[in-house]
Amino acid sequence: MADVVGDWQHARPFVRGVSWWDGERCVRADPADAQRLPLELWARAAIPVGIRLEFTAPGPFEVRYRAGALGTVDALRDGCRAWEALRPDGARVALLPETPREEVRVLRVDWPGGPGVLHTPEAYAPVLLAVRGAEPAPPRPRWLVYGDSITEGWSATAPSRGWAALAGRELGWDTVNLGYTGSAHGEPATAQQLATLPGAALTMAFGCNCWTGVPYSAALMAQMTSAFLRLVRTGHPHTPLLVVSPLQRPEAEHTPNALGATLADLRSAQEGAVRARIAGGDDSLALLPGAGLVTAEQLADGVHPDDTGHALVAAAVVRALRKEFGVGQDDDARRREPERDGLGA
């Protein structure tokens, strides 16, 4: 239970989507292990993508926070600069603008009553301090989702409309977004960090950045996928794990990178590595081929899905998780969740 300071409660019991805490700040990689991570990955991990408050309130309530914590504005998506208040089914109740200023402020949410979700303005990384007039929602099973900028939610028009947020809401899970723009190459250090995080289910969706940026050959993609899964399994030996191979990227499908691999080659190599592990006895592992999940017309910039594309990916992921593992209802997923703290170190 949170300590009560006057009529304010500490915010932490309300906060969802948390992987690690760095003092009072939510971060998306282990700060004690940051030196092993690529610099660009740690920079993305400092942006609190997917962090939100889940609550029930009889009416309007208030949130005390420190604004402008990172002193940066990110082009993640148009809606990432506002607080977004939603019903649990995703219906938007309010969109409240944020101004990045380094000071303690109070946000009033004119809530009509009942349970809800308040997405934070990710671009300004507010530090959540306290809540007044609401109670924390019950905890839900945690879903760890690793990937790149597509998983992080680029080109969705609001944090709630990225595919991971949409799918988690449909499944009734607490989505922990571990998407890292410009990174997510299957780094072994990240796999080891994921192995330490409690979760009812995991999804991995990486590989697009292995065509460009840090180019992989097909053989390297197969080896890194196998190694990544092996390391994750040291902490999650039987946790349901769905791998989504790269979505289509028209410019990359048949164009060799610096090591001679097209994105189609990399996708095939990753899918082959996953199928080989399944054939080797990992019956809690499943594959969702990504090439046909969206069309070129549903890519906002030739790489990232638009809102329609994110919704299609979310629907496919939900179907795959339900079909392969029979999960998605709270009671079923809770039985699978490890008996651990649930918030990381």
mmCIF file of C-alpha atoms in Angstrom:
data_model
loop_
_atom_site.group_PDB
_atom_site.id
_atom_site.type_symbol
_atom_site.label_atom_id
_atom_site.label_comp_id
_atom_site.label_asym_id
_atom_site.label_seq_id
_atom_site.Cartn_x
_atom_site.Cartn_y
_atom_site.Cartn_z
ATOM 1 C CA MET A 1 0.000 0.000 0.000
ATOM 2 C CA ALA A 2 1.198 3.491 -0.769
ATOM 3 C CA ASP A 3 1.965 5.822 2.106
ATOM 4 C CA VAL A 4 -0.515 8.713 2.276
ATOM 5 C CA VAL A 5 0.844 12.277 2.398
ATOM 6 C CA GLY A 6 -2.127 14.420 3.334
ATOM 7 C CA ASP A 7 -4.777 13.513 0.796
ATOM 8 C CA TRP A 8 -2.139 12.644 -1.828
ATOM 9 C CA GLN A 9 -0.974 9.089 -2.516
ATOM 10 C CA HIS A 10 2.409 8.204 -3.949
ATOM 11 C CA ALA A 11 2.112 7.630 -7.681
ATOM 12 C CA ARG A 12 4.099 4.397 -7.872
ATOM 13 C CA PRO A 13 1.180 2.002 -7.140
ATOM 14 C CA PHE A 14 -0.672 3.552 -10.093
ATOM 15 C CA VAL A 15 2.182 3.274 -12.584
ATOM 16 C CA ARG A 16 2.099 0.548 -15.257
ATOM 17 C CA GLY A 17 4.400 -0.422 -18.103
ATOM 18 C CA VAL A 18 7.457 -0.309 -15.820
ATOM 19 C CA SER A 19 10.532 -2.404 -16.482
ATOM 20 C CA TRP A 20 13.054 -0.671 -14.197
ATOM 21 C CA TRP A 21 13.191 2.307 -11.849
ATOM 22 C CA ASP A 22 16.157 4.662 -11.830
ATOM 23 C CA GLY A 23 15.452 6.524 -8.612
ATOM 24 C CA GLU A 24 12.029 8.090 -9.148
ATOM 25 C CA ARG A 25 12.246 7.804 -12.936
ATOM 26 C CA CYS A 26 10.886 4.940 -15.071
ATOM 27 C CA VAL A 27 13.475 3.657 -17.563
ATOM 28 C CA ARG A 28 13.368 0.824 -20.070
ATOM 29 C CA ALA A 29 16.728 -0.825 -19.461
ATOM 30 C CA ASP A 30 18.564 -1.823 -16.312
ATOM 31 C CA PRO A 31 20.469 1.254 -15.073
ATOM 32 C CA ALA A 32 22.841 -0.996 -13.129
ATOM 33 C CA ASP A 33 23.824 -2.675 -16.408
ATOM 34 C CA ALA A 34 23.824 0.357 -18.702
ATOM 35 C CA GLN A 35 27.532 0.171 -19.523
ATOM 36 C CA ARG A 36 27.011 -3.005 -21.572
ATOM 37 C CA LEU A 37 24.354 -1.433 -23.799
ATOM 38 C CA PRO A 38 24.904 0.513 -27.027
ATOM 39 C CA LEU A 39 24.665 4.254 -26.381
ATOM 40 C CA GLU A 40 21.717 4.722 -28.729
ATOM 41 C CA LEU A 41 19.779 1.963 -26.967
ATOM 42 C CA TRP A 42 20.300 3.512 -23.537
ATOM 43 C CA ALA A 43 19.247 6.914 -24.905
ATOM 44 C CA ARG A 44 15.961 5.424 -26.116
ATOM 45 C CA ALA A 45 15.504 3.508 -22.866
ATOM 46 C CA ALA A 46 15.482 6.820 -20.972
ATOM 47 C CA ILE A 47 12.280 7.828 -22.803
ATOM 48 C CA PRO A 48 9.359 6.339 -20.832
ATOM 49 C CA VAL A 49 7.445 4.830 -23.735
ATOM 50 C CA GLY A 50 4.298 3.026 -22.623
ATOM 51 C CA ILE A 51 4.355 4.397 -19.075
ATOM 52 C CA ARG A 52 0.861 5.157 -17.843
ATOM 53 C CA LEU A 53 -1.307 5.417 -14.744
ATOM 54 C CA GLU A 54 -4.138 2.902 -14.276
ATOM 55 C CA PHE A 55 -6.791 3.964 -11.799
ATOM 56 C CA THR A 56 -10.380 4.064 -10.738
ATOM 57 C CA ALA A 57 -11.884 7.382 -9.720
ATOM 58 C CA PRO A 58 -15.393 8.616 -8.866
ATOM 59 C CA GLY A 59 -14.824 11.812 -10.820
ATOM 60 C CA PRO A 60 -12.103 14.411 -11.472
ATOM 61 C CA PHE A 61 -8.707 13.692 -9.944
ATOM 62 C CA GLU A 62 -5.226 15.206 -9.902
ATOM 63 C CA VAL A 63 -1.693 14.046 -10.692
ATOM 64 C CA ARG A 64 1.392 15.775 -9.306
ATOM 65 C CA TYR A 65 4.493 15.433 -11.474
ATOM 66 C CA ARG A 66 7.787 17.021 -12.412
ATOM 67 C CA ALA A 67 7.686 18.247 -15.995
ATOM 68 C CA GLY A 68 10.381 18.348 -18.633
ATOM 69 C CA ALA A 69 12.561 15.764 -16.935
ATOM 70 C CA LEU A 70 14.690 15.023 -20.002
ATOM 71 C CA GLY A 71 14.629 18.503 -21.478
ATOM 72 C CA THR A 72 13.924 17.007 -24.885
ATOM 73 C CA VAL A 73 11.151 16.742 -27.434
ATOM 74 C CA ASP A 74 10.975 13.566 -29.455
ATOM 75 C CA ALA A 75 9.277 13.068 -32.805
ATOM 76 C CA LEU A 76 7.973 9.703 -31.678
ATOM 77 C CA ARG A 77 4.405 10.464 -32.736
ATOM 78 C CA ASP A 78 2.065 13.435 -32.828
ATOM 79 C CA GLY A 79 0.223 12.473 -29.662
ATOM 80 C CA CYS A 80 3.278 11.828 -27.500
ATOM 81 C CA ARG A 81 3.293 15.445 -26.280
ATOM 82 C CA ALA A 82 -0.014 15.215 -24.426
ATOM 83 C CA TRP A 83 -1.619 13.340 -21.543
ATOM 84 C CA GLU A 84 -4.216 10.943 -22.935
ATOM 85 C CA ALA A 85 -7.050 9.724 -20.686
ATOM 86 C CA LEU A 86 -8.818 6.577 -21.864
ATOM 87 C CA ARG A 87 -11.467 4.124 -20.823
ATOM 88 C CA PRO A 88 -10.090 0.563 -20.431
ATOM 89 C CA ASP A 89 -11.506 -0.266 -23.893
ATOM 90 C CA GLY A 90 -9.430 2.513 -25.450
ATOM 91 C CA ALA A 91 -12.182 5.110 -25.854
ATOM 92 C CA ARG A 92 -10.559 8.525 -25.402
ATOM 93 C CA VAL A 93 -12.056 10.745 -22.721
ATOM 94 C CA ALA A 94 -9.561 13.613 -22.767
ATOM 95 C CA LEU A 95 -6.341 14.794 -24.428
ATOM 96 C CA LEU A 96 -4.514 17.244 -22.181
ATOM 97 C CA PRO A 97 -1.589 19.283 -23.569
ATOM 98 C CA GLU A 98 1.782 19.406 -21.828
ATOM 99 C CA THR A 99 4.346 22.196 -21.780
ATOM 100 C CA PRO A 100 7.926 21.043 -21.099
ATOM 101 C CA ARG A 101 9.071 22.975 -18.027
ATOM 102 C CA GLU A 102 11.342 21.725 -15.264
ATOM 103 C CA GLU A 103 9.059 22.260 -12.291
ATOM 104 C CA VAL A 104 6.550 20.424 -10.126
ATOM 105 C CA ARG A 105 3.071 20.795 -11.532
ATOM 106 C CA VAL A 106 -0.445 19.459 -10.891
ATOM 107 C CA LEU A 107 -2.599 18.064 -13.698
ATOM 108 C CA ARG A 108 -6.366 17.995 -13.215
ATOM 109 C CA VAL A 109 -8.151 15.246 -15.138
ATOM 110 C CA ASP A 110 -11.874 15.862 -15.600
ATOM 111 C CA TRP A 111 -12.726 12.197 -15.379
ATOM 112 C CA PRO A 112 -16.407 11.125 -15.592
ATOM 113 C CA GLY A 113 -15.948 8.265 -13.126
ATOM 114 C CA GLY A 114 -14.924 4.609 -13.174
ATOM 115 C CA PRO A 115 -11.734 2.805 -14.218
ATOM 116 C CA GLY A 116 -9.336 4.321 -16.705
ATOM 117 C CA VAL A 117 -5.831 4.761 -18.058
ATOM 118 C CA LEU A 118 -3.777 7.956 -18.253
ATOM 119 C CA HIS A 119 -0.941 7.822 -20.801
ATOM 120 C CA THR A 120 1.897 10.225 -20.076
ATOM 121 C CA PRO A 121 3.433 12.659 -22.627
ATOM 122 C CA GLU A 122 6.372 10.442 -23.515
ATOM 123 C CA ALA A 123 8.317 13.152 -25.313
ATOM 124 C CA TYR A 124 8.728 15.151 -22.087
ATOM 125 C CA ALA A 125 9.276 12.217 -19.733
ATOM 126 C CA PRO A 126 7.395 13.541 -16.698
ATOM 127 C CA VAL A 127 8.374 12.104 -13.329
ATOM 128 C CA LEU A 128 5.160 10.939 -11.655
ATOM 129 C CA LEU A 129 5.017 11.961 -7.987
ATOM 130 C CA ALA A 130 1.540 11.641 -6.472
ATOM 131 C CA VAL A 131 -2.175 11.163 -7.189
ATOM 132 C CA ARG A 132 -5.189 12.644 -5.400
ATOM 133 C CA GLY A 133 -8.824 11.636 -5.782
ATOM 134 C CA ALA A 134 -8.278 8.204 -7.355
ATOM 135 C CA GLU A 135 -7.276 4.673 -6.358
ATOM 136 C CA PRO A 136 -4.838 2.351 -8.150
ATOM 137 C CA ALA A 137 -6.330 -0.240 -10.469
ATOM 138 C CA PRO A 138 -5.622 -3.896 -9.644
ATOM 139 C CA PRO A 139 -2.371 -5.202 -11.157
ATOM 140 C CA ARG A 140 -2.604 -7.218 -14.349
ATOM 141 C CA PRO A 141 -0.324 -9.847 -15.929
ATOM 142 C CA ARG A 142 2.775 -8.287 -17.470
ATOM 143 C CA TRP A 143 3.630 -8.677 -21.144
ATOM 144 C CA LEU A 144 7.218 -7.915 -22.130
ATOM 145 C CA VAL A 145 7.450 -6.649 -25.735
ATOM 146 C CA TYR A 146 10.927 -6.220 -27.252
ATOM 147 C CA GLY A 147 11.550 -4.605 -30.615
ATOM 148 C CA ASP A 148 12.547 -1.529 -32.589
ATOM 149 C CA SER A 149 10.815 1.748 -33.495
ATOM 150 C CA ILE A 150 7.781 -0.105 -34.847
ATOM 151 C CA THR A 151 7.269 -1.708 -31.448
ATOM 152 C CA GLU A 152 8.032 1.620 -29.778
ATOM 153 C CA GLY A 153 5.065 2.983 -31.718
ATOM 154 C CA TRP A 154 6.445 5.281 -34.382
ATOM 155 C CA SER A 155 3.871 6.794 -36.751
ATOM 156 C CA ALA A 156 0.935 5.894 -34.522
ATOM 157 C CA THR A 157 -0.921 9.103 -33.717
ATOM 158 C CA ALA A 158 -0.900 8.527 -29.937
ATOM 159 C CA PRO A 159 0.833 6.248 -27.436
ATOM 160 C CA SER A 160 -2.375 4.270 -27.009
ATOM 161 C CA ARG A 161 -2.482 3.458 -30.747
ATOM 162 C CA GLY A 162 0.826 1.668 -31.193
ATOM 163 C CA TRP A 163 0.417 -2.049 -31.854
ATOM 164 C CA ALA A 164 1.823 -3.166 -28.502
ATOM 165 C CA ALA A 165 -0.529 -0.867 -26.564
ATOM 166 C CA LEU A 166 -3.520 -1.983 -28.645
ATOM 167 C CA ALA A 167 -2.772 -5.680 -28.243
ATOM 168 C CA GLY A 168 -2.110 -5.398 -24.515
ATOM 169 C CA ARG A 169 -5.434 -3.635 -24.002
ATOM 170 C CA GLU A 170 -7.273 -6.340 -25.964
ATOM 171 C CA LEU A 171 -5.573 -9.091 -23.955
ATOM 172 C CA GLY A 172 -6.085 -7.386 -20.600
ATOM 173 C CA TRP A 173 -2.332 -7.301 -19.954
ATOM 174 C CA ASP A 174 0.111 -4.748 -18.598
ATOM 175 C CA THR A 175 2.231 -4.011 -21.673
ATOM 176 C CA VAL A 176 5.896 -3.269 -20.929
ATOM 177 C CA ASN A 177 7.201 -1.582 -24.080
ATOM 178 C CA LEU A 178 10.860 -2.421 -24.722
ATOM 179 C CA GLY A 179 10.991 -1.047 -28.245
ATOM 180 C CA TYR A 180 14.170 0.896 -29.022
ATOM 181 C CA THR A 181 14.245 3.146 -32.059
ATOM 182 C CA GLY A 182 17.382 2.725 -34.178
ATOM 183 C CA SER A 183 18.495 -0.257 -32.145
ATOM 184 C CA ALA A 184 17.048 -3.692 -31.284
ATOM 185 C CA HIS A 185 19.576 -5.832 -33.119
ATOM 186 C CA GLY A 186 19.151 -8.762 -30.735
ATOM 187 C CA GLU A 187 21.882 -7.535 -28.364
ATOM 188 C CA PRO A 188 22.917 -10.266 -25.900
ATOM 189 C CA ALA A 189 23.003 -7.777 -23.002
ATOM 190 C CA THR A 190 19.362 -6.890 -23.648
ATOM 191 C CA ALA A 191 18.414 -10.576 -23.776
ATOM 192 C CA GLN A 192 20.049 -11.090 -20.393
ATOM 193 C CA GLN A 193 18.175 -8.116 -18.965
ATOM 194 C CA LEU A 194 14.890 -9.473 -20.323
ATOM 195 C CA ALA A 195 15.660 -12.775 -18.637
ATOM 196 C CA THR A 196 15.562 -11.014 -15.256
ATOM 197 C CA LEU A 197 12.195 -9.290 -15.776
ATOM 198 C CA PRO A 198 9.026 -10.955 -14.491
ATOM 199 C CA GLY A 199 6.386 -11.471 -17.149
ATOM 200 C CA ALA A 200 3.412 -13.640 -18.044
ATOM 201 C CA ALA A 201 4.333 -13.617 -21.736
ATOM 202 C CA LEU A 202 6.975 -12.221 -24.073
ATOM 203 C CA THR A 203 6.987 -11.017 -27.657
ATOM 204 C CA MET A 204 10.073 -10.266 -29.746
ATOM 205 C CA ALA A 205 9.749 -8.205 -32.948
ATOM 206 C CA PHE A 206 13.145 -7.175 -34.259
ATOM 207 C CA GLY A 207 15.232 -7.420 -37.400
ATOM 208 C CA CYS A 208 14.355 -4.424 -39.577
ATOM 209 C CA ASN A 209 17.318 -2.456 -38.231
ATOM 210 C CA CYS A 210 19.602 -5.361 -39.085
ATOM 211 C CA TRP A 211 19.218 -4.544 -42.767
ATOM 212 C CA THR A 212 20.561 -1.022 -42.325
ATOM 213 C CA GLY A 213 22.291 0.846 -39.535
ATOM 214 C CA VAL A 214 24.103 -2.216 -38.170
ATOM 215 C CA PRO A 215 23.995 -4.585 -41.160
ATOM 216 C CA TYR A 216 23.682 -8.326 -40.609
ATOM 217 C CA SER A 217 24.260 -11.167 -43.001
ATOM 218 C CA ALA A 218 21.636 -13.890 -43.133
ATOM 219 C CA ALA A 219 23.944 -16.244 -41.233
ATOM 220 C CA LEU A 220 24.537 -13.651 -38.523
ATOM 221 C CA MET A 221 20.805 -13.025 -38.202
ATOM 222 C CA ALA A 222 20.167 -16.724 -37.655
ATOM 223 C CA GLN A 223 22.940 -16.953 -35.072
ATOM 224 C CA MET A 224 21.904 -13.813 -33.186
ATOM 225 C CA THR A 225 18.250 -14.863 -33.107
ATOM 226 C CA SER A 226 19.209 -18.251 -31.678
ATOM 227 C CA ALA A 227 21.532 -16.682 -29.121
ATOM 228 C CA PHE A 228 18.962 -14.068 -28.097
ATOM 229 C CA LEU A 229 16.284 -16.693 -27.512
ATOM 230 C CA ARG A 230 18.684 -18.935 -25.623
ATOM 231 C CA LEU A 231 19.636 -16.108 -23.263
ATOM 232 C CA VAL A 232 16.031 -15.030 -22.682
ATOM 233 C CA ARG A 233 15.149 -18.626 -21.880
ATOM 234 C CA THR A 234 17.637 -18.677 -18.994
ATOM 235 C CA GLY A 235 15.128 -16.602 -17.045
ATOM 236 C CA HIS A 236 11.919 -17.595 -18.824
ATOM 237 C CA PRO A 237 12.308 -21.298 -19.634
ATOM 238 C CA HIS A 238 8.592 -21.949 -20.156
ATOM 239 C CA THR A 239 7.051 -18.492 -20.548
ATOM 240 C CA PRO A 240 4.949 -18.141 -23.733
ATOM 241 C CA LEU A 241 7.174 -16.359 -26.259
ATOM 242 C CA LEU A 242 6.002 -15.138 -29.653
ATOM 243 C CA VAL A 243 8.519 -13.980 -32.269
ATOM 244 C CA VAL A 244 7.195 -11.616 -34.935
ATOM 245 C CA SER A 245 9.569 -11.478 -37.900
ATOM 246 C CA PRO A 246 10.148 -8.129 -39.671
ATOM 247 C CA LEU A 247 7.256 -6.403 -41.383
ATOM 248 C CA GLN A 248 7.691 -5.627 -45.036
ATOM 249 C CA ARG A 249 9.834 -2.642 -45.976
ATOM 250 C CA PRO A 250 9.546 -2.112 -49.721
ATOM 251 C CA GLU A 251 12.930 -0.468 -50.273
ATOM 252 C CA ALA A 252 14.709 -3.279 -48.411
ATOM 253 C CA GLU A 253 12.908 -6.435 -49.520
ATOM 254 C CA HIS A 254 15.156 -7.158 -52.492
ATOM 255 C CA THR A 255 18.020 -4.711 -51.977
ATOM 256 C CA PRO A 256 21.236 -6.191 -50.524
ATOM 257 C CA ASN A 257 22.758 -4.419 -47.540
ATOM 258 C CA ALA A 258 26.504 -3.953 -46.928
ATOM 259 C CA LEU A 259 26.842 -7.665 -46.138
ATOM 260 C CA GLY A 260 24.797 -8.805 -49.112
ATOM 261 C CA ALA A 261 21.534 -9.619 -47.308
ATOM 262 C CA THR A 262 18.122 -8.348 -48.326
ATOM 263 C CA LEU A 263 15.425 -7.879 -45.700
ATOM 264 C CA ALA A 264 13.706 -10.927 -47.175
ATOM 265 C CA ASP A 265 16.918 -12.903 -46.549
ATOM 266 C CA LEU A 266 17.102 -11.688 -42.947
ATOM 267 C CA ARG A 267 13.453 -12.458 -42.313
ATOM 268 C CA SER A 268 13.863 -15.975 -43.689
ATOM 269 C CA ALA A 269 16.962 -16.531 -41.548
ATOM 270 C CA GLN A 270 15.215 -15.375 -38.395
ATOM 271 C CA GLU A 271 12.146 -17.479 -39.078
ATOM 272 C CA GLY A 272 14.349 -20.501 -39.742
ATOM 273 C CA ALA A 273 16.142 -20.043 -36.425
ATOM 274 C CA VAL A 274 12.830 -19.849 -34.557
ATOM 275 C CA ARG A 275 11.441 -22.922 -36.306
ATOM 276 C CA ALA A 276 14.629 -24.843 -35.521
ATOM 277 C CA ARG A 277 14.270 -24.061 -31.821
ATOM 278 C CA ILE A 278 10.616 -25.102 -31.866
ATOM 279 C CA ALA A 279 11.590 -28.357 -33.588
ATOM 280 C CA GLY A 280 14.245 -28.816 -30.908
ATOM 281 C CA GLY A 281 11.584 -28.973 -28.193
ATOM 282 C CA ASP A 282 10.723 -25.406 -27.164
ATOM 283 C CA ASP A 283 6.963 -25.874 -26.995
ATOM 284 C CA SER A 284 6.392 -22.434 -25.433
ATOM 285 C CA LEU A 285 7.766 -20.670 -28.509
ATOM 286 C CA ALA A 286 5.762 -19.590 -31.552
ATOM 287 C CA LEU A 287 6.393 -17.668 -34.769
ATOM 288 C CA LEU A 288 4.269 -15.029 -36.467
ATOM 289 C CA PRO A 289 5.668 -14.272 -39.955
ATOM 290 C CA GLY A 290 5.633 -10.516 -40.428
ATOM 291 C CA ALA A 291 5.864 -10.047 -44.192
ATOM 292 C CA GLY A 292 2.137 -10.118 -44.857
ATOM 293 C CA LEU A 293 0.793 -8.329 -41.796
ATOM 294 C CA VAL A 294 0.551 -4.895 -43.436
ATOM 295 C CA THR A 295 0.621 -3.577 -46.983
ATOM 296 C CA ALA A 296 2.891 -0.903 -48.381
ATOM 297 C CA GLU A 297 -0.085 1.476 -48.359
ATOM 298 C CA GLN A 298 -0.373 1.033 -44.582
ATOM 299 C CA LEU A 299 3.180 2.247 -43.967
ATOM 300 C CA ALA A 300 3.211 5.938 -43.089
ATOM 301 C CA ASP A 301 6.759 6.504 -44.323
ATOM 302 C CA GLY A 302 7.687 3.276 -46.059
ATOM 303 C CA VAL A 303 8.886 1.743 -42.784
ATOM 304 C CA HIS A 304 6.487 2.383 -39.895
ATOM 305 C CA PRO A 305 2.798 1.410 -39.917
ATOM 306 C CA ASP A 306 0.138 4.092 -39.745
ATOM 307 C CA ASP A 307 -2.750 3.722 -37.282
ATOM 308 C CA THR A 308 -4.462 1.181 -39.544
ATOM 309 C CA GLY A 309 -1.227 -0.802 -39.866
ATOM 310 C CA HIS A 310 -0.598 -0.776 -36.111
ATOM 311 C CA ALA A 311 -4.145 -2.040 -35.569
ATOM 312 C CA LEU A 312 -3.585 -4.886 -38.050
ATOM 313 C CA VAL A 313 -0.330 -5.923 -36.388
ATOM 314 C CA ALA A 314 -2.008 -5.816 -32.971
ATOM 315 C CA ALA A 315 -4.889 -7.990 -34.154
ATOM 316 C CA ALA A 316 -2.500 -10.544 -35.665
ATOM 317 C CA VAL A 317 -0.426 -10.702 -32.486
ATOM 318 C CA VAL A 318 -3.534 -11.192 -30.337
ATOM 319 C CA ARG A 319 -4.762 -13.983 -32.608
ATOM 320 C CA ALA A 320 -1.380 -15.697 -32.554
ATOM 321 C CA LEU A 321 -1.045 -15.532 -28.759
ATOM 322 C CA ARG A 322 -4.532 -16.912 -28.267
ATOM 323 C CA LYS A 323 -4.128 -19.626 -30.864
ATOM 324 C CA GLU A 324 -0.659 -20.781 -29.843
ATOM 325 C CA PHE A 325 -0.889 -20.432 -26.065
ATOM 326 C CA GLY A 326 -4.562 -20.066 -25.194
ATOM 327 C CA VAL A 327 -3.829 -16.866 -23.286
ATOM 328 C CA GLY A 328 -5.447 -13.494 -23.116
ATOM 329 C CA GLN A 329 -7.812 -13.777 -20.204
ATOM 330 C CA ASP A 330 -6.570 -12.415 -16.891
ATOM 331 C CA ASP A 331 -7.064 -15.606 -14.922
ATOM 332 C CA ASP A 332 -5.238 -17.761 -17.467
ATOM 333 C CA ALA A 333 -2.284 -15.396 -17.722
ATOM 334 C CA ARG A 334 -1.984 -14.913 -13.961
ATOM 335 C CA ARG A 335 -1.486 -18.649 -13.537
ATOM 336 C CA ARG A 336 1.508 -18.415 -15.878
ATOM 337 C CA GLU A 337 3.116 -15.378 -14.229
ATOM 338 C CA PRO A 338 6.152 -15.971 -12.004
ATOM 339 C CA GLU A 339 5.800 -15.377 -8.277
ATOM 340 C CA ARG A 340 8.059 -12.336 -8.296
ATOM 341 C CA ASP A 341 7.933 -8.631 -7.569
ATOM 342 C CA GLY A 342 6.620 -7.653 -10.998
ATOM 343 C CA LEU A 343 8.527 -4.370 -11.374
ATOM 344 C CA GLY A 344 12.118 -5.378 -12.008
ATOM 345 C CA ALA A 345 15.143 -4.289 -10.024
#
